[in-house]
Coordinates of C-alpha atoms (C1' of nucleotides) in Angstrom, one line a residue:
Chain A
M127 CA -22.1 -161.5 200.3
E128 CA -25.4 -160.8 198.7
N129 CA -28.5 -162.0 200.5
R130 CA -29.6 -163.9 197.5
I131 CA -26.4 -165.8 197.2
K132 CA -26.4 -166.5 200.9
K133 CA -29.9 -167.9 200.8
Y134 CA -28.9 -170.0 197.8
K135 CA -25.8 -171.4 199.4
S136 CA -27.9 -172.5 202.4
L137 CA -29.7 -174.9 200.1
K138 CA -26.6 -176.8 199.5
I139 CA -27.2 -177.2 195.8
K140 CA -24.7 -176.2 193.0
L141 CA -24.8 -172.5 192.4
T142 CA -24.7 -172.2 188.6
P143 CA -24.9 -168.9 186.7
Q144 CA -28.2 -170.1 185.2
R145 CA -29.7 -170.8 188.6
L146 CA -28.5 -167.4 189.8
A147 CA -30.1 -165.6 186.8
I148 CA -33.4 -167.3 187.4
L149 CA -33.3 -166.7 191.1
N150 CA -32.4 -163.1 190.4
Y151 CA -35.4 -162.7 188.2
L152 CA -37.7 -164.2 190.7
E153 CA -36.4 -162.3 193.7
G154 CA -39.2 -160.0 194.8
N155 CA -41.2 -160.8 191.6
K156 CA -44.9 -160.3 192.2
M157 CA -46.0 -161.3 188.7
H158 CA -46.5 -165.0 189.3
P159 CA -44.6 -165.7 186.1
S160 CA -45.0 -168.7 183.8
V161 CA -42.1 -170.8 182.5
E162 CA -42.3 -168.9 179.3
Q163 CA -42.0 -165.5 180.9
I164 CA -39.1 -166.7 183.0
F165 CA -37.4 -168.2 179.9
K166 CA -37.9 -165.1 177.8
Y167 CA -36.5 -162.7 180.4
V168 CA -33.6 -164.8 181.5
S169 CA -32.5 -165.9 178.0
R170 CA -32.2 -162.2 177.0
R171 CA -29.0 -161.9 179.1
F172 CA -28.3 -165.6 178.8
P173 CA -28.9 -166.6 175.2
S174 CA -27.8 -170.2 175.6
M175 CA -30.5 -170.8 178.2
S176 CA -32.8 -173.7 177.3
Y177 CA -36.4 -174.4 178.4
A178 CA -35.2 -177.7 179.9
T179 CA -32.9 -175.8 182.2
V180 CA -35.7 -173.5 183.2
Y181 CA -37.9 -176.4 184.1
N182 CA -35.0 -178.2 185.9
V183 CA -34.2 -175.2 187.9
L184 CA -37.8 -174.4 188.8
N185 CA -38.4 -178.0 189.9
T186 CA -35.3 -177.9 192.0
L187 CA -36.4 -174.6 193.6
V188 CA -39.9 -175.9 194.3
K189 CA -38.4 -179.0 195.9
H190 CA -36.2 -176.8 198.1
N191 CA -39.1 -174.5 199.1
V192 CA -37.7 -171.5 197.4
V193 CA -40.7 -171.0 195.1
K194 CA -44.2 -172.3 195.0
E195 CA -45.9 -173.7 192.0
I196 CA -49.4 -172.1 191.8
S197 CA -52.4 -173.6 190.1
I198 CA -54.5 -170.5 189.3
D199 CA -53.9 -170.5 185.5
P200 CA -55.3 -173.8 184.1
D201 CA -53.3 -173.4 180.9
K202 CA -49.8 -173.4 182.3
K203 CA -47.7 -173.5 185.5
R204 CA -47.0 -170.3 187.3
F205 CA -44.5 -169.7 190.0
D206 CA -44.4 -167.6 193.1
P207 CA -41.2 -166.8 194.9
Y208 CA -43.2 -165.2 197.8
M209 CA -43.2 -168.0 200.3
S210 CA -45.0 -166.5 203.3
T211 CA -48.6 -167.4 203.8
H212 CA -50.7 -165.3 201.5
H213 CA -53.7 -165.4 199.2
H214 CA -54.6 -164.2 195.8
L215 CA -57.1 -161.8 194.2
V216 CA -57.7 -162.9 190.6
C217 CA -59.2 -160.5 188.1
I218 CA -61.7 -162.4 186.0
K219 CA -61.2 -159.9 183.2
C220 CA -57.5 -159.6 182.7
R221 CA -56.5 -162.6 184.8
K222 CA -54.0 -160.5 186.8
I223 CA -53.1 -162.0 190.1
I224 CA -52.7 -159.7 193.1
D225 CA -51.1 -160.9 196.4
L226 CA -53.2 -160.5 199.5
D227 CA -51.1 -160.5 202.6
M228 CA -53.3 -161.9 205.2
D229 CA -53.6 -165.1 207.2
F230 CA -57.0 -166.5 207.7
S231 CA -57.5 -169.4 210.1
I232 CA -60.7 -170.9 208.8
G233 CA -62.4 -173.4 211.1
V234 CA -64.0 -176.4 209.4
P235 CA -66.4 -178.5 211.6
E236 CA -65.0 -181.9 212.5
D237 CA -67.9 -183.7 210.8
K238 CA -67.2 -182.1 207.5
L239 CA -63.6 -183.2 207.5
A240 CA -64.2 -186.9 207.2
G241 CA -60.8 -187.7 208.8
F242 CA -58.9 -185.2 206.7
T243 CA -56.0 -183.7 208.6
M244 CA -56.0 -180.0 207.8
M245 CA -52.6 -178.4 207.2
G246 CA -53.3 -175.1 205.6
N247 CA -55.4 -173.2 203.1
H248 CA -55.1 -171.0 200.1
I249 CA -57.9 -168.7 199.1
E250 CA -58.5 -167.5 195.6
F251 CA -60.7 -164.4 195.6
Y252 CA -62.1 -163.5 192.3
G253 CA -63.5 -160.3 191.1
V254 CA -62.6 -157.3 188.9
C255 CA -59.4 -155.3 189.4
A256 CA -59.4 -151.5 189.6
Q257 CA -58.0 -151.1 186.1
C258 CA -60.5 -153.4 184.5
R259 CA -63.4 -151.8 186.3
G260 CA -62.2 -148.4 185.0
K261 CA -62.2 -149.5 181.4
D262 CA -65.6 -150.7 180.5
K263 CA -68.6 -151.8 182.6
D264 CA -70.0 -154.6 180.4
Chain B
M1001 CA -88.7 -186.1 180.4
E1002 CA -85.6 -186.7 182.3
N1003 CA -84.2 -183.9 184.4
R1004 CA -80.9 -184.0 182.7
I1005 CA -82.4 -183.5 179.3
K1006 CA -84.7 -180.8 180.6
K1007 CA -81.7 -178.9 182.0
Y1008 CA -79.8 -179.4 178.8
K1009 CA -82.7 -178.2 176.6
S1010 CA -82.9 -175.0 178.6
L1011 CA -79.4 -174.2 177.4
K1012 CA -80.7 -173.9 173.9
I1013 CA -77.8 -175.7 172.4
K1014 CA -78.0 -178.8 170.1
L1015 CA -78.6 -181.9 172.1
T1016 CA -76.3 -184.5 170.5
P1017 CA -75.8 -188.0 171.7
Q1018 CA -72.1 -187.2 172.4
R1019 CA -73.1 -184.2 174.6
L1020 CA -75.7 -186.3 176.4
A1021 CA -73.2 -189.1 177.1
I1022 CA -70.7 -186.6 178.6
L1023 CA -73.4 -184.8 180.5
N1024 CA -74.6 -188.1 181.8
Y1025 CA -71.1 -189.1 183.0
L1026 CA -70.7 -185.7 184.7
E1027 CA -74.1 -185.7 186.4
G1028 CA -73.4 -186.1 190.1
N1029 CA -69.8 -186.9 189.5
K1030 CA -67.6 -185.9 192.5
M1031 CA -64.3 -187.0 191.0
H1032 CA -63.3 -183.8 189.4
P1033 CA -62.4 -185.7 186.3
S1034 CA -59.8 -184.7 183.7
V1035 CA -60.5 -184.6 180.0
E1036 CA -58.7 -188.0 179.7
Q1037 CA -60.9 -189.6 182.3
I1038 CA -64.0 -188.3 180.6
F1039 CA -62.8 -189.4 177.2
K1040 CA -61.9 -192.9 178.5
Y1041 CA -65.2 -193.4 180.1
V1042 CA -67.5 -192.0 177.5
S1043 CA -65.6 -193.6 174.6
R1044 CA -66.3 -197.0 176.0
R1045 CA -69.9 -196.8 175.1
F1046 CA -69.2 -194.4 172.3
P1047 CA -66.2 -195.7 170.4
S1048 CA -66.2 -193.0 167.7
M1049 CA -65.8 -190.3 170.3
S1050 CA -62.8 -188.0 169.7
Y1051 CA -60.8 -185.9 172.1
A1052 CA -61.6 -182.8 170.1
T1053 CA -65.3 -183.5 170.8
V1054 CA -64.7 -183.9 174.5
Y1055 CA -62.8 -180.6 174.5
N1056 CA -65.5 -178.9 172.4
V1057 CA -68.3 -180.1 174.6
L1058 CA -66.6 -179.2 177.8
N1059 CA -65.8 -175.7 176.6
T1060 CA -69.4 -175.3 175.6
L1061 CA -70.6 -176.5 179.0
V1062 CA -68.2 -174.2 180.8
K1063 CA -69.4 -171.3 178.7
H1064 CA -73.0 -172.2 179.6
N1065 CA -72.3 -172.6 183.3
V1066 CA -73.1 -176.2 183.4
V1067 CA -69.6 -177.2 184.7
K1068 CA -66.7 -175.4 186.2
E1069 CA -63.1 -175.7 185.1
I1070 CA -61.0 -176.1 188.2
S1071 CA -57.3 -175.2 188.5
I1072 CA -56.2 -177.5 191.3
D1073 CA -54.1 -179.9 189.2
P1074 CA -51.3 -178.0 187.6
D1075 CA -50.8 -180.7 185.0
K1076 CA -54.2 -180.8 183.4
K1077 CA -57.6 -179.3 183.4
R1078 CA -60.2 -180.8 185.6
F1079 CA -63.9 -180.3 185.6
D1080 CA -66.6 -180.0 188.3
P1081 CA -70.2 -180.3 187.5
Y1082 CA -71.2 -179.3 191.0
M1083 CA -72.0 -175.7 190.5
S1084 CA -73.1 -174.6 194.0
T1085 CA -70.6 -172.6 196.0
H1086 CA -68.3 -175.1 197.7
H1087 CA -64.6 -175.6 198.5
H1088 CA -62.0 -178.3 198.2
L1089 CA -60.0 -180.4 200.5
V1090 CA -56.9 -181.5 198.6
C1091 CA -54.8 -184.4 199.9
I1092 CA -51.1 -183.6 199.4
K1093 CA -50.3 -187.3 199.3
C1094 CA -52.7 -188.8 196.8
R1095 CA -54.0 -185.6 195.3
K1096 CA -57.6 -186.6 195.9
I1097 CA -60.0 -183.7 195.9
I1098 CA -62.9 -183.8 198.4
D1099 CA -65.8 -181.4 198.2
L1100 CA -66.5 -179.2 201.2
D1101 CA -70.0 -178.0 201.2
M1102 CA -69.8 -174.7 203.1
D1103 CA -70.0 -171.1 202.3
F1104 CA -67.5 -168.8 203.9
S1105 CA -68.0 -165.1 203.7
I1106 CA -64.5 -163.8 204.2
G1107 CA -64.0 -160.2 204.9
V1108 CA -61.1 -158.4 203.4
P1109 CA -60.3 -154.9 204.7
E1110 CA -60.9 -152.1 202.2
D1111 CA -57.3 -151.0 202.2
K1112 CA -56.0 -154.4 201.2
L1113 CA -58.3 -154.5 198.1
A1114 CA -56.7 -151.7 196.2
G1115 CA -59.9 -151.1 194.3
F1116 CA -60.6 -154.7 193.5
T1117 CA -64.3 -155.6 193.4
M1118 CA -64.8 -158.8 195.3
M1119 CA -67.2 -161.3 193.7
G1120 CA -66.5 -164.5 195.4
N1121 CA -63.9 -166.9 196.7
H1122 CA -62.7 -170.4 196.5
I1123 CA -60.7 -172.1 199.2
E1124 CA -58.3 -174.9 198.7
F1125 CA -57.6 -176.6 202.0
Y1126 CA -54.6 -178.9 201.9
G1127 CA -53.7 -181.7 204.2
V1128 CA -53.8 -185.5 204.4
C1129 CA -56.9 -187.5 203.7
A1130 CA -58.0 -190.3 206.0
Q1131 CA -56.9 -193.1 203.8
C1132 CA -53.4 -191.7 203.3
R1133 CA -53.0 -191.0 207.0
G1134 CA -53.8 -194.6 207.7
K1135 CA -51.2 -195.9 205.3
D1136 CA -47.8 -194.7 206.4
K1137 CA -46.8 -191.8 208.6
D1138 CA -43.6 -190.6 206.9
Chain C
dC788 C1' -82.5 -177.6 154.9
dT789 C1' -79.0 -175.4 157.4
dG790 C1' -75.9 -174.1 160.8
dG791 C1' -73.9 -176.0 164.3
dC792 C1' -71.4 -180.4 165.7
dT793 C1' -68.5 -184.4 165.1
dG794 C1' -64.4 -186.9 163.8
dC795 C1' -60.0 -187.0 162.0
dA796 C1' -55.5 -185.5 161.3
dA797 C1' -52.3 -182.2 161.7
dA798 C1' -50.6 -178.3 164.3
dT799 C1' -49.4 -176.1 168.5
dC800 C1' -48.0 -175.6 173.1
dT801 C1' -46.3 -177.3 177.4
dT802 C1' -43.4 -180.3 179.8
dT803 C1' -40.3 -184.3 180.1
dT804 C1' -36.4 -187.3 178.8
dG805 C1' -31.9 -189.1 177.2
dC806 C1' -27.5 -188.2 176.6
dA807 C1' -23.0 -186.0 175.7
dT808 C1' -20.6 -182.3 177.6
dC809 C1' -19.5 -179.0 181.0
dC810 C1' -18.3 -177.0 185.4
dT811 C1' -19.1 -176.2 190.5
dG812 C1' -17.6 -177.7 194.8
Chain D
dC395 C1' -12.1 -184.9 189.6
dA396 C1' -16.8 -186.6 190.2
dG397 C1' -21.4 -185.9 190.3
dG398 C1' -24.7 -183.0 189.4
dA399 C1' -26.2 -179.4 185.9
dT400 C1' -26.7 -177.7 181.3
dG401 C1' -28.1 -177.7 176.3
dC402 C1' -30.0 -179.8 172.6
dA403 C1' -33.0 -182.6 170.2
dA404 C1' -36.5 -185.7 170.4
dA405 C1' -40.5 -187.5 172.7
dA406 C1' -44.5 -187.3 175.2
dG407 C1' -48.8 -185.1 176.7
dA408 C1' -52.3 -181.6 176.6
dT409 C1' -55.1 -178.7 173.8
dT410 C1' -56.4 -176.4 169.5
dT411 C1' -57.5 -175.9 164.7
dG412 C1' -59.1 -176.7 159.8
dC413 C1' -62.1 -178.9 157.3
dA414 C1' -65.3 -182.3 155.1
dG415 C1' -69.3 -184.7 156.2
dC416 C1' -73.2 -185.3 159.4
dC417 C1' -77.5 -184.6 161.8
dA418 C1' -80.6 -182.1 165.3
dG419 C1' -83.9 -178.6 165.2

DNA sequence: CTGGCTGCAAATCTTTTGCATCCTG
DNA sequence: CAGGATGCAAAAGATTTGCAGCCAG
C-alpha cells in the first residue's frame, strides 16, 4: 500500500477521494500553497470540488497534524505539509518562501519571559532571493 | 509641539484629525491591534470614521515605516507601532502576543542560503503565557 | 486653491455555515 | 446503515475601490 494512504489511514478519518487528491497535491509540496492554489490544482482533475471542501479538508488535516497553517502571508492562509521543525526565508521582493532546514535552540533569559512557558519557535528570515537579486538592484 | 505631531510632520504627509487620532491610539500601544480594534476605539471619539479611512491611514503609515503589519494572526491583519527590532511570544491558548525586546543575530551557513541575501529576522516564540498556565493544565 | 484625504456604498475576496445528499467504514 | 464528508448556495468577515465632496498646506 502506498505510503500516503498508509499515513492517512493511521489518522482514523474517512479516506475520501477528495481528501486523497488534496493530500496527494500537498505531499512533498514546498510551495506553501494557499487555499486558492490548492483548489485550482485539485479541481482540475476533480471538477466538482468546492472551496468548502478544501477548507474542510485543510482544517481536518491541521487538526490531525498533517499540515501546518503558516501566517507569513497577511492576505490569506497558506499551508505547509512539511511538519519537521524548520524555518523560512522570505523574499521581500517576490514574496517567495524558501524552507530552511535547521533547528535553532534560542535561549531567552528568564526575566524576559514573564512566566511564559516556551515551547518552540519559528524564525522568519527576510531578505532578497537569488533570482530577485539577479533581476534589478533598485 | 508634541512629539507625536513632530514625528508625523516629518513624514511630509497631510496631518488630518483622523490620522492624528489613529496615530494617537497606536502610540505606545503594545496590543498589536487589528483594524477592527483600531476602528472601534477611534470611532468612539470620531463617530464619522469609516473602515476605509482606517485602512487608508494604516497603509500609509506602513508605507512610511511608522507601523509594521504583522502576520501572526492568520485571520486578520494586525499592526505594531513598535518599530525597533524585537520578537514575539505568542500564547497558543489565548493568542496573546507579548513583545520580546532582544536582538538575536542568527547565523545561517552559506550553503543553506542558496544565494539569498539575509536582511533580518523575526522570531515567533510559541508557548503558554503565565495567565493561561495558571488557569487550567489540560 | 488644489491635490490629497475622507466617507459612503458597492464590489471583491476569503472563509464559514446550513443543509440535503452521498458514501466510507 | 450510520455518521461523517461533500457540494452548493448563501452568509459573514475582511479588505479594496470609485467617486463626490472636503480641507490641510
